[in-house]
């Protein structure tokens, strides 16, 4: 009679383990390890302080790019996330924005290659003496982040982004707890 209880406990443990794994995976759906889901993007703060070129290379090594902003909703989501990210004080972060090699001073997002048509400037910006965009705040708590132009050689932290990964069908087989039936689930990770 004891072995029935042991088997029931083992099955229950397996089910609870599977439920925990599914719940854990949904915390940041579609995001790589250590990235957080923020709206329609997956973001990661890189505390290592580098110049713009090194920050861009570091994000690319993670399969991501430096942050870009396309609209006010993304800025609002970014502000909320940065203010709730556990950083004790507002910081400056590299974005992918730059006007490198552009004589007309038009800014582009390096991560997308598209012209930066939405640029929420900080007070007194833009100044057209330098080429790279960072997101900054003059406030310490509940910061209101905005874009500024600065030297690409400044050493600051950065925010990397990648689009959420889409899962499509492929061949992966899972065994159902019923001994006479099988369930086939197909998953492909990009």
PDB file of N, CA, C and O in Angstrom, residues 28-73:
ATOM      1  N   UNK A  28       9.238  35.974 -18.998  1.00  0.00           N
ATOM      2  CA  UNK A  28       9.748  36.829 -20.066  1.00  0.00           C
ATOM      3  C   UNK A  28       9.540  36.117 -21.396  1.00  0.00           C
ATOM      4  O   UNK A  28      10.504  35.703 -22.027  1.00  0.00           O
ATOM      5  N   UNK A  29       8.291  35.980 -21.839  1.00  0.00           N
ATOM      6  CA  UNK A  29       8.025  35.184 -23.031  1.00  0.00           C
ATOM      7  C   UNK A  29       8.748  35.705 -24.266  1.00  0.00           C
ATOM      8  O   UNK A  29       8.674  36.876 -24.592  1.00  0.00           O
ATOM      9  N   UNK A  30       9.476  34.802 -24.895  1.00  0.00           N
ATOM     10  CA  UNK A  30      10.173  35.146 -26.123  1.00  0.00           C
ATOM     11  C   UNK A  30      11.494  35.861 -25.937  1.00  0.00           C
ATOM     12  O   UNK A  30      12.131  36.209 -26.920  1.00  0.00           O
ATOM     13  N   UNK A  31      11.917  36.090 -24.693  1.00  0.00           N
ATOM     14  CA  UNK A  31      13.173  36.814 -24.449  1.00  0.00           C
ATOM     15  C   UNK A  31      14.307  35.855 -24.121  1.00  0.00           C
ATOM     16  O   UNK A  31      14.103  34.831 -23.480  1.00  0.00           O
ATOM     17  N   UNK A  32      15.498  36.232 -24.563  1.00  0.00           N
ATOM     18  CA  UNK A  32      16.693  35.457 -24.231  1.00  0.00           C
ATOM     19  C   UNK A  32      16.966  35.566 -22.733  1.00  0.00           C
ATOM     20  O   UNK A  32      16.453  36.450 -22.053  1.00  0.00           O
ATOM     21  N   UNK A  33      17.842  34.708 -22.232  1.00  0.00           N
ATOM     22  CA  UNK A  33      18.208  34.694 -20.822  1.00  0.00           C
ATOM     23  C   UNK A  33      18.701  36.065 -20.380  1.00  0.00           C
ATOM     24  O   UNK A  33      19.481  36.706 -21.081  1.00  0.00           O
ATOM     25  N   UNK A  34      18.237  36.515 -19.233  1.00  0.00           N
ATOM     26  CA  UNK A  34      18.582  37.782 -18.581  1.00  0.00           C
ATOM     27  C   UNK A  34      17.897  38.997 -19.194  1.00  0.00           C
ATOM     28  O   UNK A  34      18.007  40.086 -18.659  1.00  0.00           O
ATOM     29  N   UNK A  35      17.211  38.865 -20.324  1.00  0.00           N
ATOM     30  CA  UNK A  35      16.480  39.974 -20.912  1.00  0.00           C
ATOM     31  C   UNK A  35      15.090  40.039 -20.282  1.00  0.00           C
ATOM     32  O   UNK A  35      14.534  39.017 -19.886  1.00  0.00           O
ATOM     33  N   UNK A  36      14.524  41.230 -20.198  1.00  0.00           N
ATOM     34  CA  UNK A  36      13.187  41.435 -19.653  1.00  0.00           C
ATOM     35  C   UNK A  36      12.242  41.854 -20.773  1.00  0.00           C
ATOM     36  O   UNK A  36      12.620  42.673 -21.618  1.00  0.00           O
ATOM     37  N   UNK A  37      11.031  41.338 -20.727  1.00  0.00           N
ATOM     38  CA  UNK A  37      10.023  41.735 -21.717  1.00  0.00           C
ATOM     39  C   UNK A  37       9.492  43.106 -21.312  1.00  0.00           C
ATOM     40  O   UNK A  37       8.961  43.286 -20.225  1.00  0.00           O
ATOM     41  N   UNK A  38       9.647  44.080 -22.202  1.00  0.00           N
ATOM     42  CA  UNK A  38       9.156  45.441 -21.987  1.00  0.00           C
ATOM     43  C   UNK A  38       8.376  45.823 -23.238  1.00  0.00           C
ATOM     44  O   UNK A  38       8.978  46.141 -24.273  1.00  0.00           O
ATOM     45  N   UNK A  39       7.061  45.753 -23.152  1.00  0.00           N
ATOM     46  CA  UNK A  39       6.227  46.045 -24.321  1.00  0.00           C
ATOM     47  C   UNK A  39       6.518  45.070 -25.438  1.00  0.00           C
ATOM     48  O   UNK A  39       6.469  43.860 -25.261  1.00  0.00           O
ATOM     49  N   UNK A  40       6.885  45.603 -26.605  1.00  0.00           N
ATOM     50  CA  UNK A  40       7.146  44.762 -27.773  1.00  0.00           C
ATOM     51  C   UNK A  40       8.628  44.463 -27.967  1.00  0.00           C
ATOM     52  O   UNK A  40       9.052  44.081 -29.047  1.00  0.00           O
ATOM     53  N   UNK A  41       9.426  44.632 -26.895  1.00  0.00           N
ATOM     54  CA  UNK A  41      10.870  44.395 -26.972  1.00  0.00           C
ATOM     55  C   UNK A  41      11.338  43.571 -25.784  1.00  0.00           C
ATOM     56  O   UNK A  41      10.657  43.482 -24.768  1.00  0.00           O
ATOM     57  N   UNK A  42      12.522  43.015 -25.929  1.00  0.00           N
ATOM     58  CA  UNK A  42      13.218  42.373 -24.822  1.00  0.00           C
ATOM     59  C   UNK A  42      14.442  43.240 -24.533  1.00  0.00           C
ATOM     60  O   UNK A  42      15.231  43.504 -25.450  1.00  0.00           O
ATOM     61  N   UNK A  43      14.587  43.698 -23.279  1.00  0.00           N
ATOM     62  CA  UNK A  43      15.639  44.649 -22.930  1.00  0.00           C
ATOM     63  C   UNK A  43      16.562  44.103 -21.842  1.00  0.00           C
ATOM     64  O   UNK A  43      16.148  43.302 -21.011  1.00  0.00           O
ATOM     65  N   UNK A  44      17.792  44.581 -21.866  1.00  0.00           N
ATOM     66  CA  UNK A  44      18.798  44.206 -20.874  1.00  0.00           C
ATOM     67  C   UNK A  44      19.675  45.416 -20.591  1.00  0.00           C
ATOM     68  O   UNK A  44      20.203  46.031 -21.523  1.00  0.00           O
ATOM     69  N   UNK A  45      19.834  45.758 -19.312  1.00  0.00           N
ATOM     70  CA  UNK A  45      20.768  46.809 -18.928  1.00  0.00           C
ATOM     71  C   UNK A  45      22.146  46.186 -18.822  1.00  0.00           C
ATOM     72  O   UNK A  45      22.339  45.177 -18.143  1.00  0.00           O
ATOM     73  N   UNK A  46      23.117  46.776 -19.505  1.00  0.00           N
ATOM     74  CA  UNK A  46      24.509  46.336 -19.419  1.00  0.00           C
ATOM     75  C   UNK A  46      25.235  47.370 -18.579  1.00  0.00           C
ATOM     76  O   UNK A  46      25.426  48.504 -19.008  1.00  0.00           O
ATOM     77  N   UNK A  47      25.597  46.988 -17.375  1.00  0.00           N
ATOM     78  CA  UNK A  47      26.229  47.917 -16.428  1.00  0.00           C
ATOM     79  C   UNK A  47      27.649  48.294 -16.832  1.00  0.00           C
ATOM     80  O   UNK A  47      28.138  49.352 -16.451  1.00  0.00           O
ATOM     81  N   UNK A  48      28.305  47.409 -17.566  1.00  0.00           N
ATOM     82  CA  UNK A  48      29.674  47.692 -17.997  1.00  0.00           C
ATOM     83  C   UNK A  48      29.696  48.998 -18.768  1.00  0.00           C
ATOM     84  O   UNK A  48      28.908  49.223 -19.675  1.00  0.00           O
ATOM     85  N   UNK A  49      30.600  49.877 -18.377  1.00  0.00           N
ATOM     86  CA  UNK A  49      30.682  51.198 -18.998  1.00  0.00           C
ATOM     87  C   UNK A  49      31.681  51.153 -20.152  1.00  0.00           C
ATOM     88  O   UNK A  49      32.829  50.796 -19.962  1.00  0.00           O
ATOM     89  N   UNK A  50      31.186  51.510 -21.339  1.00  0.00           N
ATOM     90  CA  UNK A  50      31.988  51.480 -22.555  1.00  0.00           C
ATOM     91  C   UNK A  50      31.655  52.679 -23.421  1.00  0.00           C
ATOM     92  O   UNK A  50      30.632  53.341 -23.224  1.00  0.00           O
ATOM     93  N   UNK A  51      32.504  52.906 -24.431  1.00  0.00           N
ATOM     94  CA  UNK A  51      32.169  53.858 -25.470  1.00  0.00           C
ATOM     95  C   UNK A  51      31.074  53.266 -26.343  1.00  0.00           C
ATOM     96  O   UNK A  51      30.743  52.079 -26.245  1.00  0.00           O
ATOM     97  N   UNK A  52      30.512  54.097 -27.229  1.00  0.00           N
ATOM     98  CA  UNK A  52      29.383  53.667 -28.046  1.00  0.00           C
ATOM     99  C   UNK A  52      29.725  52.451 -28.902  1.00  0.00           C
ATOM    100  O   UNK A  52      28.948  51.505 -28.989  1.00  0.00           O
ATOM    101  N   UNK A  53      30.890  52.452 -29.562  1.00  0.00           N
ATOM    102  CA  UNK A  53      31.262  51.342 -30.452  1.00  0.00           C
ATOM    103  C   UNK A  53      31.376  50.027 -29.687  1.00  0.00           C
ATOM    104  O   UNK A  53      30.908  48.986 -30.154  1.00  0.00           O
ATOM    105  N   UNK A  54      31.996  50.081 -28.501  1.00  0.00           N
ATOM    106  CA  UNK A  54      32.132  48.871 -27.693  1.00  0.00           C
ATOM    107  C   UNK A  54      30.777  48.400 -27.184  1.00  0.00           C
ATOM    108  O   UNK A  54      30.497  47.198 -27.136  1.00  0.00           O
ATOM    109  N   UNK A  55      29.922  49.352 -26.776  1.00  0.00           N
ATOM    110  CA  UNK A  55      28.580  48.989 -26.305  1.00  0.00           C
ATOM    111  C   UNK A  55      27.788  48.309 -27.421  1.00  0.00           C
ATOM    112  O   UNK A  55      27.113  47.305 -27.191  1.00  0.00           O
ATOM    113  N   UNK A  56      27.876  48.842 -28.634  1.00  0.00           N
ATOM    114  CA  UNK A  56      27.197  48.242 -29.780  1.00  0.00           C
ATOM    115  C   UNK A  56      27.718  46.822 -30.020  1.00  0.00           C
ATOM    116  O   UNK A  56      26.932  45.887 -30.222  1.00  0.00           O
ATOM    117  N   UNK A  57      29.024  46.648 -29.957  1.00  0.00           N
ATOM    118  CA  UNK A  57      29.626  45.323 -30.160  1.00  0.00           C
ATOM    119  C   UNK A  57      29.185  44.355 -29.055  1.00  0.00           C
ATOM    120  O   UNK A  57      28.877  43.189 -29.322  1.00  0.00           O
ATOM    121  N   UNK A  58      29.120  44.832 -27.806  1.00  0.00           N
ATOM    122  CA  UNK A  58      28.706  43.972 -26.694  1.00  0.00           C
ATOM    123  C   UNK A  58      27.267  43.494 -26.869  1.00  0.00           C
ATOM    124  O   UNK A  58      26.964  42.324 -26.614  1.00  0.00           O
ATOM    125  N   UNK A  59      26.387  44.386 -27.311  1.00  0.00           N
ATOM    126  CA  UNK A  59      24.994  43.978 -27.546  1.00  0.00           C
ATOM    127  C   UNK A  59      24.920  42.958 -28.680  1.00  0.00           C
ATOM    128  O   UNK A  59      24.195  41.968 -28.586  1.00  0.00           O
ATOM    129  N   UNK A  60      25.667  43.190 -29.731  1.00  0.00           N
ATOM    130  CA  UNK A  60      25.656  42.259 -30.866  1.00  0.00           C
ATOM    131  C   UNK A  60      26.173  40.879 -30.453  1.00  0.00           C
ATOM    132  O   UNK A  60      25.687  39.861 -30.937  1.00  0.00           O
ATOM    133  N   UNK A  61      27.135  40.843 -29.544  1.00  0.00           N
ATOM    134  CA  UNK A  61      27.646  39.565 -29.042  1.00  0.00           C
ATOM    135  C   UNK A  61      26.568  38.803 -28.274  1.00  0.00           C
ATOM    136  O   UNK A  61      26.638  37.581 -28.157  1.00  0.00           O
ATOM    137  N   UNK A  62      25.565  39.507 -27.774  1.00  0.00           N
ATOM    138  CA  UNK A  62      24.453  38.879 -27.063  1.00  0.00           C
ATOM    139  C   UNK A  62      23.290  38.541 -27.998  1.00  0.00           C
ATOM    140  O   UNK A  62      22.218  38.138 -27.548  1.00  0.00           O
ATOM    141  N   UNK A  63      23.480  38.753 -29.297  1.00  0.00           N
ATOM    142  CA  UNK A  63      22.408  38.515 -30.260  1.00  0.00           C
ATOM    143  C   UNK A  63      21.364  39.613 -30.234  1.00  0.00           C
ATOM    144  O   UNK A  63      20.198  39.382 -30.537  1.00  0.00           O
ATOM    145  N   UNK A  64      21.780  40.818 -29.861  1.00  0.00           N
ATOM    146  CA  UNK A  64      20.863  41.949 -29.733  1.00  0.00           C
ATOM    147  C   UNK A  64      21.503  43.176 -30.373  1.00  0.00           C
ATOM    148  O   UNK A  64      22.535  43.079 -31.032  1.00  0.00           O
ATOM    149  N   UNK A  65      20.893  44.317 -30.188  1.00  0.00           N
ATOM    150  CA  UNK A  65      21.437  45.589 -30.642  1.00  0.00           C
ATOM    151  C   UNK A  65      21.201  46.619 -29.567  1.00  0.00           C
ATOM    152  O   UNK A  65      20.469  46.371 -28.602  1.00  0.00           O
ATOM    153  N   UNK A  66      21.807  47.785 -29.703  1.00  0.00           N
ATOM    154  CA  UNK A  66      21.534  48.860 -28.756  1.00  0.00           C
ATOM    155  C   UNK A  66      20.087  49.325 -28.915  1.00  0.00           C
ATOM    156  O   UNK A  66      19.488  49.179 -29.979  1.00  0.00           O
ATOM    157  N   UNK A  67      19.552  49.916 -27.887  1.00  0.00           N
ATOM    158  CA  UNK A  67      18.177  50.386 -27.819  1.00  0.00           C
ATOM    159  C   UNK A  67      17.829  51.367 -28.927  1.00  0.00           C
ATOM    160  O   UNK A  67      18.648  52.217 -29.285  1.00  0.00           O
ATOM    161  N   UNK A  68      16.622  51.270 -29.451  1.00  0.00           N
ATOM    162  CA  UNK A  68      16.064  52.262 -30.374  1.00  0.00           C
ATOM    163  C   UNK A  68      14.645  52.580 -29.900  1.00  0.00           C
ATOM    164  O   UNK A  68      14.026  51.778 -29.206  1.00  0.00           O
ATOM    165  N   UNK A  69      14.157  53.762 -30.251  1.00  0.00           N
ATOM    166  CA  UNK A  69      12.802  54.181 -29.869  1.00  0.00           C
ATOM    167  C   UNK A  69      12.032  54.569 -31.120  1.00  0.00           C
ATOM    168  O   UNK A  69      12.516  55.377 -31.912  1.00  0.00           O
ATOM    169  N   UNK A  70      10.827  54.031 -31.286  1.00  0.00           N
ATOM    170  CA  UNK A  70      10.023  54.354 -32.456  1.00  0.00           C
ATOM    171  C   UNK A  70       8.811  55.218 -32.144  1.00  0.00           C
ATOM    172  O   UNK A  70       8.244  55.817 -33.051  1.00  0.00           O
ATOM    173  N   UNK A  71       8.374  55.262 -30.870  1.00  0.00           N
ATOM    174  CA  UNK A  71       7.138  55.991 -30.571  1.00  0.00           C
ATOM    175  C   UNK A  71       7.035  56.315 -29.086  1.00  0.00           C
ATOM    176  O   UNK A  71       7.802  55.786 -28.275  1.00  0.00           O
ATOM    177  N   UNK A  72       6.072  57.170 -28.717  1.00  0.00           N
ATOM    178  CA  UNK A  72       5.919  57.562 -27.303  1.00  0.00           C
ATOM    179  C   UNK A  72       5.570  56.401 -26.380  1.00  0.00           C
ATOM    180  O   UNK A  72       5.925  56.422 -25.206  1.00  0.00           O
ATOM    181  N   UNK A  73       4.878  55.393 -26.889  1.00  0.00           N
ATOM    182  CA  UNK A  73       4.526  54.237 -26.054  1.00  0.00           C
ATOM    183  C   UNK A  73       5.794  53.507 -25.626  1.00  0.00           C
ATOM    184  O   UNK A  73       5.940  53.131 -24.461  1.00  0.00           O
TER     185      UNK A  73
END
